[in-house]
Short mmCIF file of C-alpha atoms and ligand atoms in Angstrom, two decimals:
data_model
loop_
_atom_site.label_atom_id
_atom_site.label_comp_id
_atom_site.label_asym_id
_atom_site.label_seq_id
_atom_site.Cartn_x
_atom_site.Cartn_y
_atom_site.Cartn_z
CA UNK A 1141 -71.52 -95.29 -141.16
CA UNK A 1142 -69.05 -95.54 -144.19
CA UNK A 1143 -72.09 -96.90 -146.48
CA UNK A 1144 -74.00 -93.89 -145.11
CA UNK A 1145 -70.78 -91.34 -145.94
CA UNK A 1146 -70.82 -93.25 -149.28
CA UNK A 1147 -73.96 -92.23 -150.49
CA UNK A 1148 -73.39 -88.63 -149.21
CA UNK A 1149 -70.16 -88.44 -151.32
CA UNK A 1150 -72.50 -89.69 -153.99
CA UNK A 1151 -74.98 -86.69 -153.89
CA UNK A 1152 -72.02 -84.29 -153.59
CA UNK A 1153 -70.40 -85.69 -156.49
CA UNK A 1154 -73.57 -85.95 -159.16
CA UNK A 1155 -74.60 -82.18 -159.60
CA UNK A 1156 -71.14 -81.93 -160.84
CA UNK A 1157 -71.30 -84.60 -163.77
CA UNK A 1158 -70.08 -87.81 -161.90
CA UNK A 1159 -71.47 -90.99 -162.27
CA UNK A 1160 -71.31 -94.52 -160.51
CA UNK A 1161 -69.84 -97.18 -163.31
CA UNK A 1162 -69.88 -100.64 -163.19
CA UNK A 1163 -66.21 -101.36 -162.90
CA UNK A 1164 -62.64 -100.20 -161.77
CA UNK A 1165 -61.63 -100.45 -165.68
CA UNK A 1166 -64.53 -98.05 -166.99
CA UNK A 1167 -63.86 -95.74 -164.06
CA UNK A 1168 -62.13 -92.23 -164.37
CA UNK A 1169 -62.01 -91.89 -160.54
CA UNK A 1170 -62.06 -94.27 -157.98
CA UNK A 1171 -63.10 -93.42 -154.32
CA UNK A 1172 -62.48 -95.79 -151.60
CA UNK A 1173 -63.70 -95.13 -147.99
CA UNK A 1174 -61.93 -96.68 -145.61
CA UNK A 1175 -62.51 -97.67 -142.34
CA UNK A 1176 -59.26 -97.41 -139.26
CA UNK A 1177 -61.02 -99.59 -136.17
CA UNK A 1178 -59.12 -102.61 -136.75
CA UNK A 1179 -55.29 -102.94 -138.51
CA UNK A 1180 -57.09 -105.92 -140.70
CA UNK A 1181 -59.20 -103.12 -142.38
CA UNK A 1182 -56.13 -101.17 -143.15
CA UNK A 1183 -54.46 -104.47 -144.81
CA UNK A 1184 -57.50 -105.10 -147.14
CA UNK A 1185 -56.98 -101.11 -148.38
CA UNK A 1186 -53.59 -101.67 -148.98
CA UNK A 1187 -54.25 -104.84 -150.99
CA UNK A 1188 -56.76 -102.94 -152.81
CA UNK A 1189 -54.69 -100.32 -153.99
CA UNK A 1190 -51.94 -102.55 -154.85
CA UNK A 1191 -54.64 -104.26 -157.39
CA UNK A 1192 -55.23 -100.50 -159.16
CA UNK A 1193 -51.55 -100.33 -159.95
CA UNK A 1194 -51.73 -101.86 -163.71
CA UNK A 1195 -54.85 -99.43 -164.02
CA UNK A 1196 -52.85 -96.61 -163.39
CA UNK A 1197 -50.31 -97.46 -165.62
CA UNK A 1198 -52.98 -97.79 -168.17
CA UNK A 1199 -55.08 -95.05 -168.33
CA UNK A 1200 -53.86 -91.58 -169.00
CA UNK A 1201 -56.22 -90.19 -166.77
CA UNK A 1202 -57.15 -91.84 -163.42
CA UNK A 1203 -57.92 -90.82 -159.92
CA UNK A 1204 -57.70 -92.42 -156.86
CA UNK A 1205 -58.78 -91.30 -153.33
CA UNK A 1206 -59.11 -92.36 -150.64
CA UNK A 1207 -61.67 -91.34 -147.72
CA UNK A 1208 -62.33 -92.13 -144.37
CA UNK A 1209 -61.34 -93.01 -140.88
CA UNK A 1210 -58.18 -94.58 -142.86
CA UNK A 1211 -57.46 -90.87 -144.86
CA UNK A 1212 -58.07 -89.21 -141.29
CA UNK A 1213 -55.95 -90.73 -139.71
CA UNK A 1214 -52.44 -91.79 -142.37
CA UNK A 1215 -52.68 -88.40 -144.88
CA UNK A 1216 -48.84 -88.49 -146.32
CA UNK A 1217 -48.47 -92.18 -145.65
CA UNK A 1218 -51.01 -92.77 -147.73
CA UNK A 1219 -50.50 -90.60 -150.72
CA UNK A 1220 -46.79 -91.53 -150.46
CA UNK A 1221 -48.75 -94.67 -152.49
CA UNK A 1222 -48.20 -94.59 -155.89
CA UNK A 1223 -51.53 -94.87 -156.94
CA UNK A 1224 -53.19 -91.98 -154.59
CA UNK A 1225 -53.49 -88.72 -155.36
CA UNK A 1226 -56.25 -87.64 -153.14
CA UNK A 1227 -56.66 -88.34 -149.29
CA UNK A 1228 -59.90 -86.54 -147.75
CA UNK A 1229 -61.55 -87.14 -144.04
CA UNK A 1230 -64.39 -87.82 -142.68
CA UNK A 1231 -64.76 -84.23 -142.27
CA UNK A 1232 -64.06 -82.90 -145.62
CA UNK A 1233 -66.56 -84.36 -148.46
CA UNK A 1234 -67.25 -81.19 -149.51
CA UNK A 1235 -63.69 -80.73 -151.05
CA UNK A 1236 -64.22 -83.67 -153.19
CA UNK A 1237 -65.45 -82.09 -156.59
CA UNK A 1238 -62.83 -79.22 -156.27
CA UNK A 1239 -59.95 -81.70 -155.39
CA UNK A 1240 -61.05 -84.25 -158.26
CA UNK A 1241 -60.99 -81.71 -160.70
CA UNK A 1242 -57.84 -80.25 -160.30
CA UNK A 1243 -56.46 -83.22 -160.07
CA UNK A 1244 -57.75 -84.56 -163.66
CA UNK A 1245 -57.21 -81.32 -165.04
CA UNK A 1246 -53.12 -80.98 -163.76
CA UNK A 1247 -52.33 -83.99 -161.90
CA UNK A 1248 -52.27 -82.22 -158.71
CA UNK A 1249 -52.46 -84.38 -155.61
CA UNK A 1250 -54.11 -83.37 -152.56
CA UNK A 1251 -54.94 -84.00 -149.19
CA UNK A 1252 -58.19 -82.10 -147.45
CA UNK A 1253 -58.16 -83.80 -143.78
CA UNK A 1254 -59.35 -81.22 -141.21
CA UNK A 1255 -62.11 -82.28 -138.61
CA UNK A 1256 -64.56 -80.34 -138.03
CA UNK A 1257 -66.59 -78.96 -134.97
CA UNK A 1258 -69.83 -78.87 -136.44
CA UNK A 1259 -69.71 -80.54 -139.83
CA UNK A 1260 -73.25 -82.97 -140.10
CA UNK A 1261 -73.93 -82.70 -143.75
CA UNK A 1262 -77.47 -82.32 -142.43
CA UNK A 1263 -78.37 -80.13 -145.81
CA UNK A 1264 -77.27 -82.93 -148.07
CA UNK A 1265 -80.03 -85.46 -149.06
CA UNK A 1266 -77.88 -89.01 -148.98
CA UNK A 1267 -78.50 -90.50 -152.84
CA UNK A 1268 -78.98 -94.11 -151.22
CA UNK A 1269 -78.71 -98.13 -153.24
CA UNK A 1270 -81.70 -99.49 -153.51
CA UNK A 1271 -82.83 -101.74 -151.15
CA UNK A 1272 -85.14 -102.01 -147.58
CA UNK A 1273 -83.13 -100.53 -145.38
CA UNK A 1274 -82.00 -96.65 -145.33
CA UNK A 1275 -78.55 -95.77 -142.89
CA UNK A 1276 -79.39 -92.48 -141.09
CA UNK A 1277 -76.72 -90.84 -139.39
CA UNK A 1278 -78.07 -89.02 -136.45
CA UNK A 1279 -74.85 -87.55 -135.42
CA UNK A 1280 -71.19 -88.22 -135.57
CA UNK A 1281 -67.82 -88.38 -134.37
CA UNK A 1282 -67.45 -89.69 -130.74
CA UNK A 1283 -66.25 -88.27 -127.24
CA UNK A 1284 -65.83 -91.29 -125.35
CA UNK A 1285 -62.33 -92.32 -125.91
CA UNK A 1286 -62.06 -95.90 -124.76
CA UNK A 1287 -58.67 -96.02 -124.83
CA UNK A 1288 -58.08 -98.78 -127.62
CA UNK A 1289 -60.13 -96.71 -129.94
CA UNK A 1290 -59.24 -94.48 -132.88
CA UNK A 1291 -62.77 -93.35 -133.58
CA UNK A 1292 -62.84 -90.07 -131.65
CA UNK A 1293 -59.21 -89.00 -133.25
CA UNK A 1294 -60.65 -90.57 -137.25
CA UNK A 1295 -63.98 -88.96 -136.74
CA UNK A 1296 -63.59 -85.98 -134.15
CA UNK A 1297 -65.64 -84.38 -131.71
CA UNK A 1298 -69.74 -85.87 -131.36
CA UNK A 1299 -71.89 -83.59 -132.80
CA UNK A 1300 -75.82 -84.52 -133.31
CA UNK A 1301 -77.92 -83.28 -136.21
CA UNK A 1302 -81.44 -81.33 -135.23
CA UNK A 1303 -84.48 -83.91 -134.51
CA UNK A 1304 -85.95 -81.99 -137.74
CA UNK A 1305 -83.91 -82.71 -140.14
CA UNK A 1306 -83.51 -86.36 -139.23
CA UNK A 1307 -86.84 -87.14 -139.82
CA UNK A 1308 -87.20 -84.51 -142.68
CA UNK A 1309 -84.53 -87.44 -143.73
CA UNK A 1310 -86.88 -90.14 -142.22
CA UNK A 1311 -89.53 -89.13 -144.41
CA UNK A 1312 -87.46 -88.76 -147.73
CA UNK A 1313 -86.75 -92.36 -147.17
CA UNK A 1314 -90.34 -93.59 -146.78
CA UNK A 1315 -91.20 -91.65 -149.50
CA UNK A 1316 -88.00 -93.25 -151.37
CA UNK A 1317 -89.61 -96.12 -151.05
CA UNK A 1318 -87.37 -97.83 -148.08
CA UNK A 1319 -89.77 -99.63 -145.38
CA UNK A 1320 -86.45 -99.31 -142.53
CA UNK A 1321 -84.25 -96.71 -141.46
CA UNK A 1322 -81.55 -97.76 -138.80
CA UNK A 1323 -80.50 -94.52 -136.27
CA UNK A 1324 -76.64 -94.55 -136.46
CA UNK A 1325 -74.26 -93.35 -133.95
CA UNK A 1326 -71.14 -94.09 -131.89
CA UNK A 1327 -73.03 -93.54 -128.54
CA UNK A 1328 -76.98 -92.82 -129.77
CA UNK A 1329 -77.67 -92.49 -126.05
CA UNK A 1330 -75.43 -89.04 -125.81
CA UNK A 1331 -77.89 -88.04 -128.93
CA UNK A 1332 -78.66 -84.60 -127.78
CA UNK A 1333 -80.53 -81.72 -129.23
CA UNK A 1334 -83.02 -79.02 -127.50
CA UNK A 1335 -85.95 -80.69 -129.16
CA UNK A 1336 -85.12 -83.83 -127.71
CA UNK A 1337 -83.15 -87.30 -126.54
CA UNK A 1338 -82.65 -89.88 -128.04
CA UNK A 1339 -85.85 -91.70 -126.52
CA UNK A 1340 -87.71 -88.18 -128.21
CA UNK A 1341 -86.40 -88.83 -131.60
CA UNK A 1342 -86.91 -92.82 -131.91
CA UNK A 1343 -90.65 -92.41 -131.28
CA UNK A 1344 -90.80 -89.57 -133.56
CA UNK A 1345 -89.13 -91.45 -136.15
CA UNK A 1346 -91.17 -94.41 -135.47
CA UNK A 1347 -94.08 -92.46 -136.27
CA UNK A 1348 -93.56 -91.42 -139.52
CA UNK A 1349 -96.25 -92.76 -142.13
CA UNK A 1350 -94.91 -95.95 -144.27
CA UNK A 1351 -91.91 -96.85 -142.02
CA UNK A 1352 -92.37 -100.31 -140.99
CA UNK A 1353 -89.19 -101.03 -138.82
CA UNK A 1354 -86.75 -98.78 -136.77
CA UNK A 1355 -83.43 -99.81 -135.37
CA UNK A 1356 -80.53 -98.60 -134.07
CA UNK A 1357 -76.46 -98.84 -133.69
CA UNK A 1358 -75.06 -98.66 -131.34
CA UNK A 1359 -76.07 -97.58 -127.66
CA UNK A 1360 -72.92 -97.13 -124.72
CA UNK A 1361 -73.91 -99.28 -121.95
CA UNK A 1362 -72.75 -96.82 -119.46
CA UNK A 1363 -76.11 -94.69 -120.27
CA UNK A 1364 -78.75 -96.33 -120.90
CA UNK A 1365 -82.19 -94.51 -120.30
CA UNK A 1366 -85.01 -96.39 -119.03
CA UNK A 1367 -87.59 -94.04 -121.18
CA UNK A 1368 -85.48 -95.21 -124.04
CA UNK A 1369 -86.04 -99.16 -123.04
CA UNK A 1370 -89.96 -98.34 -122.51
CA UNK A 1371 -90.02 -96.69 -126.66
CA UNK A 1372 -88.82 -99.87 -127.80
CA UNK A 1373 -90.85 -102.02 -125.64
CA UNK A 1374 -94.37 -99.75 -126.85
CA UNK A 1375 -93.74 -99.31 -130.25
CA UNK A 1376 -94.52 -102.40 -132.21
CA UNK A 1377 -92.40 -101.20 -135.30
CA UNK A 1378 -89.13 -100.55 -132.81
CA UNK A 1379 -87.41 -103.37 -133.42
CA UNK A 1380 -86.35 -105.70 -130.06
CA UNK A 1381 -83.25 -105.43 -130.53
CA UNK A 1382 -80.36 -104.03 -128.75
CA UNK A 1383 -76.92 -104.12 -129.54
CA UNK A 1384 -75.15 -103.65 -126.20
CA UNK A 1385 -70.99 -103.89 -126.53
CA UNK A 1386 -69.54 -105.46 -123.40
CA UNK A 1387 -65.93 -105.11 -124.73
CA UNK A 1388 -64.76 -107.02 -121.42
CA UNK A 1389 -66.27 -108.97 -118.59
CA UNK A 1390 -63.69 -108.12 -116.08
CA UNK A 1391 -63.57 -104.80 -114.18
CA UNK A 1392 -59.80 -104.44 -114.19
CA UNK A 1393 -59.70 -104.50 -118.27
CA UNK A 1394 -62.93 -102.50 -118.75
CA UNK A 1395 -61.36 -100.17 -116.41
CA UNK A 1396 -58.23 -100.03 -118.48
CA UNK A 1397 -60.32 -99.34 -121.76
CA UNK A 1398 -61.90 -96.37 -120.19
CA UNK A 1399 -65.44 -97.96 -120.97
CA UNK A 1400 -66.86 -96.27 -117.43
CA UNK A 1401 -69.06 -99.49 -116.34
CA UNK A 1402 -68.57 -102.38 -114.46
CA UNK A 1403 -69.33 -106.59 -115.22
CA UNK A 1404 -72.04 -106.10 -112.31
CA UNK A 1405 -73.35 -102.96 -114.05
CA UNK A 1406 -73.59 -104.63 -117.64
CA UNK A 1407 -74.62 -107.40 -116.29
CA UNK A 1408 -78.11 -105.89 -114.38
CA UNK A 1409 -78.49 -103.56 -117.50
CA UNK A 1410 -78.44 -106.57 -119.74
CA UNK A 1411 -81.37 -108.18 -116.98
CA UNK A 1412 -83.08 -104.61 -117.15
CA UNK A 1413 -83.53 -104.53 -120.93
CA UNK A 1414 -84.62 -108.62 -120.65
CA UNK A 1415 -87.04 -107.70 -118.16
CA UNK A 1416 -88.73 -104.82 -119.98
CA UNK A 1417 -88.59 -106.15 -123.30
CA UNK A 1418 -89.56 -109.77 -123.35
CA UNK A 1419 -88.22 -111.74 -126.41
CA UNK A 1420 -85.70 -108.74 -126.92
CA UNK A 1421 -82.55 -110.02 -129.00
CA UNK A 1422 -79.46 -108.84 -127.25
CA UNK A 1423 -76.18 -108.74 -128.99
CA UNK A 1424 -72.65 -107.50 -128.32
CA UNK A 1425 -69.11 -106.70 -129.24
CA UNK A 1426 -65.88 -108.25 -127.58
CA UNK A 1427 -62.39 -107.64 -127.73
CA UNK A 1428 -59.96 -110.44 -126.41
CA UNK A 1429 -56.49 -109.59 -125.65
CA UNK A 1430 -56.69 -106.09 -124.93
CA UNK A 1431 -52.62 -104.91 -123.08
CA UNK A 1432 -52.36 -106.96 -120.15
CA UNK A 1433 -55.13 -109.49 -119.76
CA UNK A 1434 -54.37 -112.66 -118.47
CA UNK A 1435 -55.86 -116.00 -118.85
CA UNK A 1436 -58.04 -115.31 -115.70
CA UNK A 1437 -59.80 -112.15 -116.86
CA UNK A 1438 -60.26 -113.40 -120.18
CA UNK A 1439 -62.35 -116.42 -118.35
CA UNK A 1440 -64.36 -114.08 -116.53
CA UNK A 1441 -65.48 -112.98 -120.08
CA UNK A 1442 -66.14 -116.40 -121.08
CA UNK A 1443 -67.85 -116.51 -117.76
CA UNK A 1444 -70.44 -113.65 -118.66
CA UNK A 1445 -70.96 -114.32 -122.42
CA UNK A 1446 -72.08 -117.72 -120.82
CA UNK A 1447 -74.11 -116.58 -118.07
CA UNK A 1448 -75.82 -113.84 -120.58
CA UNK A 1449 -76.35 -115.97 -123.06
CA UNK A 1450 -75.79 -113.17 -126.02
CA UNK A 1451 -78.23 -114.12 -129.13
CA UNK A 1452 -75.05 -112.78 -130.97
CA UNK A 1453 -71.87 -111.51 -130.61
CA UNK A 1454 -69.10 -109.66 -133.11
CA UNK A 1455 -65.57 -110.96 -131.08
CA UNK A 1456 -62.11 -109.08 -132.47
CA UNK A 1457 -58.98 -109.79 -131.47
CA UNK A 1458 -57.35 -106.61 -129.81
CA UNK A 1459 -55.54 -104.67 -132.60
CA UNK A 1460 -53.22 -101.72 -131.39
CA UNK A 1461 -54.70 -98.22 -133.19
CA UNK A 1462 -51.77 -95.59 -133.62
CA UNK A 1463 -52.13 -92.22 -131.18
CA UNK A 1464 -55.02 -93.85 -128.83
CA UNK A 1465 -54.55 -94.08 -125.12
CA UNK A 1466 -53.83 -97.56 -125.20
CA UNK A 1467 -51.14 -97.80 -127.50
CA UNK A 1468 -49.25 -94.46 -125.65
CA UNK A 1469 -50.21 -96.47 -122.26
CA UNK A 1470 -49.68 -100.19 -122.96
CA UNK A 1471 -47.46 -102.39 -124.80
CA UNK A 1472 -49.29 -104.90 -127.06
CA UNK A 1473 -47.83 -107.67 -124.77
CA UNK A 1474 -50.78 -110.31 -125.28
CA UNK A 1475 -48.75 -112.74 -127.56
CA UNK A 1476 -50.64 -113.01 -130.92
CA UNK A 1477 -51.26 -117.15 -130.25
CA UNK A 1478 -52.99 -116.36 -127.01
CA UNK A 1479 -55.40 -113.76 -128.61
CA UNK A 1480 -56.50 -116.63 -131.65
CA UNK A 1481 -56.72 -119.13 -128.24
CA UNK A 1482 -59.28 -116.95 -126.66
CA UNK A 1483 -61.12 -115.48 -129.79
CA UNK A 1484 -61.23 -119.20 -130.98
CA UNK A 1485 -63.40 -120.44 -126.92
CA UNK A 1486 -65.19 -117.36 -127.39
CA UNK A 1487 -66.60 -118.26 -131.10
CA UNK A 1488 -67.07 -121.86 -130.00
CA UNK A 1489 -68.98 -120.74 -127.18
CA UNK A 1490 -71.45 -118.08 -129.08
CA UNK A 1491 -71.64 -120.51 -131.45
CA UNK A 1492 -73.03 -123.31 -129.29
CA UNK A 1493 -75.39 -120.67 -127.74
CA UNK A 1494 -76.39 -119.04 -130.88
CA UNK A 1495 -76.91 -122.83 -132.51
CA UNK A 1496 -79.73 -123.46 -129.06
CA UNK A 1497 -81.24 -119.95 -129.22
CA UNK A 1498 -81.84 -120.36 -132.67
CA UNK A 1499 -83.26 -124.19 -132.38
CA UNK A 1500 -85.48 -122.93 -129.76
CA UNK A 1501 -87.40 -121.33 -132.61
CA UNK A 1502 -88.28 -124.03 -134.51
CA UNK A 1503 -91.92 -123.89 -135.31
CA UNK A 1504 -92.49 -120.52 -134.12
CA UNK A 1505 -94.34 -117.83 -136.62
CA UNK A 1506 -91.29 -114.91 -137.14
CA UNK A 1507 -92.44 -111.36 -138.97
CA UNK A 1508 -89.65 -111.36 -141.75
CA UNK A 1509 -89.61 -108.57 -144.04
CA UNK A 1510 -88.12 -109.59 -147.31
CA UNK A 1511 -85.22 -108.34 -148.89
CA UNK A 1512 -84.65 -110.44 -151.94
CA UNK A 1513 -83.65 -113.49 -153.38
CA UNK A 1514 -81.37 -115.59 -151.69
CA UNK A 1515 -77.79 -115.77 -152.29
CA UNK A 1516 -77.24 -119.29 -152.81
CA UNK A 1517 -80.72 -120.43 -153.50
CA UNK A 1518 -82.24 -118.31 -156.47
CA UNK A 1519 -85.63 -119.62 -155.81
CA UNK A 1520 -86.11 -119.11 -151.85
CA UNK A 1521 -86.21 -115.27 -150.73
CA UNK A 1522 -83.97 -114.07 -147.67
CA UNK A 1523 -85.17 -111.33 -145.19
CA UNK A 1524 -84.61 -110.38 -141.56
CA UNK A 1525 -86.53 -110.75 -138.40
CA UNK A 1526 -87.53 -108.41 -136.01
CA UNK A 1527 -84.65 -109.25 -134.24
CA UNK A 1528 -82.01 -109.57 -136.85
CA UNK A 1529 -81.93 -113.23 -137.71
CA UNK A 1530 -81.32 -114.19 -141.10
CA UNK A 1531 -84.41 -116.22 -142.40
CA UNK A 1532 -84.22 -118.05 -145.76
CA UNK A 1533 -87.95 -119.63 -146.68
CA UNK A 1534 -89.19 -120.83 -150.31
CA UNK A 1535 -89.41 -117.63 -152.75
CA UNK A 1536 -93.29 -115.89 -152.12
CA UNK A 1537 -94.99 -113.53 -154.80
CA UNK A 1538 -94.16 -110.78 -152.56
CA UNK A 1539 -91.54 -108.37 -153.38
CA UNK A 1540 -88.23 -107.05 -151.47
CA UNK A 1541 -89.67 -104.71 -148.30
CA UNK A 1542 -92.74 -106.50 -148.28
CA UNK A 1543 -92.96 -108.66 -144.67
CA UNK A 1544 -93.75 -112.31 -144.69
CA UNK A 1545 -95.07 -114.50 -141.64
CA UNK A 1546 -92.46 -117.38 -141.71
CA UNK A 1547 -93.29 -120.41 -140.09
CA UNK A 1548 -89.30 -121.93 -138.55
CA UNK A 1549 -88.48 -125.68 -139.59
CA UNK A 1550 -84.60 -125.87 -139.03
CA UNK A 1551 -81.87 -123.16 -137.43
CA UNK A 1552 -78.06 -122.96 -137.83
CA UNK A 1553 -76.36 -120.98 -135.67
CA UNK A 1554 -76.89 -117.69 -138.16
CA UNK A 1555 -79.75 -118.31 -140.38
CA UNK A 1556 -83.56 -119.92 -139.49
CA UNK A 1557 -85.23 -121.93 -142.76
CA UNK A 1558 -88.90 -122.14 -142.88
CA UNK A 1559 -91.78 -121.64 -145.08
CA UNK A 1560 -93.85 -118.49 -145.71
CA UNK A 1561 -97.43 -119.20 -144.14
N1 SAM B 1340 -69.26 -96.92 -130.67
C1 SAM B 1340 -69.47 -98.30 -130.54
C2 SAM B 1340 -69.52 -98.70 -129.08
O1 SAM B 1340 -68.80 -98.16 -128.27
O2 SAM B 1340 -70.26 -99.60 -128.82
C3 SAM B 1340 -68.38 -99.10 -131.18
C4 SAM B 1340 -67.89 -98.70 -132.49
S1 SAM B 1340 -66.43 -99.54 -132.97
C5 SAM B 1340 -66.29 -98.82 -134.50
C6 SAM B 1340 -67.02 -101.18 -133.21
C7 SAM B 1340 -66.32 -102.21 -132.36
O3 SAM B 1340 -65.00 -102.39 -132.83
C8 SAM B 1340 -66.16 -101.90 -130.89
O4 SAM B 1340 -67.31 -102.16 -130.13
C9 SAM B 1340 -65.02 -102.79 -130.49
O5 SAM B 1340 -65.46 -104.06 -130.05
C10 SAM B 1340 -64.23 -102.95 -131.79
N2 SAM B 1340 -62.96 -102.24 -131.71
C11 SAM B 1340 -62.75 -100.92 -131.63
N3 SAM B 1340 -61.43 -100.65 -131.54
C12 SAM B 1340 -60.78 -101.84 -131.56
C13 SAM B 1340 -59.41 -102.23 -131.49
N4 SAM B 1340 -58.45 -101.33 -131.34
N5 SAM B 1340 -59.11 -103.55 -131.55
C14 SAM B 1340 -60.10 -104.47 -131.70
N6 SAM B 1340 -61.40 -104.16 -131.76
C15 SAM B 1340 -61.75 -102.86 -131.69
FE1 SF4 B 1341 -64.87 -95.95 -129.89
FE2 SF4 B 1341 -65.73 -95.98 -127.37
FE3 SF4 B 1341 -66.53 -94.06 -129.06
FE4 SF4 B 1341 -67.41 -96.57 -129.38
S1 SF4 B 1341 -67.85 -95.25 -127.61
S2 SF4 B 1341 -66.64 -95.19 -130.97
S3 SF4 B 1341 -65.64 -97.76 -128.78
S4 SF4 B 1341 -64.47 -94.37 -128.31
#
């Protein structure tokens, strides 16, 4: 979502004479958007503007603001920083060329954090990085408030953009060249708008001319739509893949984090979306150590990350978020060597089954559509499958959003190696 708000602050910012440079030391103003889920991503900001203090010292004219969840939700904190003088939300892009200004022109420092109601950008064409695959917000902010989230307080009340300007957007991106766009939203299943659901606007946007692949991020698995499971199973250029956050595999603690399902509940879901979409890749998000869990109901999670057999899995260590329910509810009282104890089982564990899922393709034929040279191995290309896997294969003539058919030799438990057939 921040990548997507970064190229929106990018169109806002160009009809007004700014212009991306290669470095902190060439820049005149530096914009950093920030992200509040986790207090790790607050530490890494922090660090980073601690890095910009020489520059400041330097230059006689330098700007630094920060945007995002992080701006949202600190404002004075964080312009009590010596190096900020601007801190705008989410909300409040708009402000940006007016702020910047007057702050070059007379050192003012400001802060522009209001959320809005009905602010979507929607009339703003995002000026995207190259590359295959084009972010589309579909709507934002979030009304769910699991209670060890900041989200709907950083980002505000869910709003969704019309059906026609999201593929007007859709379009602009295939024309743009990009062969993927990727639906984004906190809860894409609450997507509403009187020309259609969610399940509506997926096939709509899987119908536009020249886009190869359509996914999506991230569904609530307390809604899930069954017209919305048959789209992806009849469209060939859906992508099977759903990324389904569990958060908890015991119905005390999901209970406590307001997440409105239960294990049993996931658990047939999960079985439902197996069932309709065979081969689908099914991946989740876990938090260990959430206020109160005990060793018990962490190894019922265990328990159902085993049993489900996730083809991936992001795990986070519970991370008390000032002003959510949680942390005006619970004390933090899972000590912090109990929380690495778990997270550490838990990555063993997806590892293990990540390592055999991935094995279990060896020699199969996987649709990979390329996205460019490989990191570490100039003359092999890397590219995704059609359910997410990163596949590294011998370099081909073909260039970046271009697919490949790539025949598996070897897995690790995050990338498949094979050879372009
Ligand atoms: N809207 C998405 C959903 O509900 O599936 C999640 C978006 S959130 C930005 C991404 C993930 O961060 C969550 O699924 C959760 O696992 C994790 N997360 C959110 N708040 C957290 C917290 N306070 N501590 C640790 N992890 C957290
Ligand atoms: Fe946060 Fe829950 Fe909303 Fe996801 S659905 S953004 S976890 S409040």
């Amino acid at each position: 979502m921040n990548e997507y708000d970064s190229a929106l602050v990018r169109s806002i910012l160009a009809p007004h004479g700014f212009q991306s440079c290669a470095s902190a030391q060439d820049a005149e103003v530096i914009l950093v958007n920030t992200c509040a889920v986790r207090e790790n991503a607050y530490r890494k900001i922090y660090g980073l503007l601690d890095k910009l203090r020489p520059l400041k010292k330097q230059k006689k004219s330098f700007v630094v603001g920060v945007l995002g969840c992080m701006a949202q939700n600190l404002k004075e904190e964080l312009l009590a920083h010596p190096v900020v003088s601007l801190v705008v939300g989410p909300d409040n892009y708009r402000s940006l060329p007016g702020l910047i200004e007057q702050s070059i022109t007379s050192g003012d420092c400001g802060i522009d954090a209001d959320l809005s109601e009905y602010e979507t950008y929607s009339d703003i064409a995002p000026a995207r990085v190259e590359g295959v695959n084009a972010w589309v917000a579909i709507m934002r902010g979030c009304d769910n408030f699991c209670t060890f989230c900041v989200v709907p307080y950083t980002r505000g009340r869910e709003r969704s953009r019309s059906v026609a300007d999201i593929l007007d957007e859709v379009r602009a991106a295939a024309a743009a060249g990009f062969p993927q766009v990727t639906l984004l939203g906190q809860n894409v299943n609450s997507y509403s708008d009187r020309d259609g659901s969610f399940a509506d606007l997926i096939v709509r946007v899987a119908d536009v001319p020249a886009i190869r692949r359509v996914r999506f991020t991230s569904p609530h698995p307390k809604d899930f739509p069954d017209d919305l499971l048959e789209a992806i199973a009849a469209h060939p250029n859906i992508c099977k893949h759903v990324h389904l956050p569990l958060q908890a595999g015991n119905d005390r603690i999901l209970g406590l984090m307001g997440r409105n399902y239960t294990r049993r509940e996931f658990v047939g879901l999960a079985e439902r979306i197996r069932d309709r979409i065979p081969g689908v890749s099914l991946t989740t998000d876990i938090i260990v150590g959430f206020p109160t869990e005990t060793e018990g109901e962490f190894l019922e999670t265990f328990k159902v990350m085993e049993n489900l057999a996730f083809d991936s899995a992001f795990i986070f260590k519970y991370s008390e978020r000032k002003g959510t329910i949680a942390s005006r509810k619970f004390a933090d009282d899972v000590p912090p060597d109990s929380k690495t104890d778990r997270i550490v089982r838990l990555f063993d564990l997806q590892k293990r089954i990540s390592s055999d899922k991935n094995r279990a393709r060896i020699g199969s034929l996987e649709a990979v559509l390329i996205e460019g040279p490989a990191e570490k191995k100039p003359d092999h290309q890397v590219g995704k499958s059609d359910g997410g896997t990163t596949v590294i294969f011998p370099a081909t003539p073909e260039a970046p959003g271009s697919f490949a058919r790539v025949r598996i030799r070897e897995a690790s438990s995050t990338t498949l190696y094979g050879e372009a057939m």
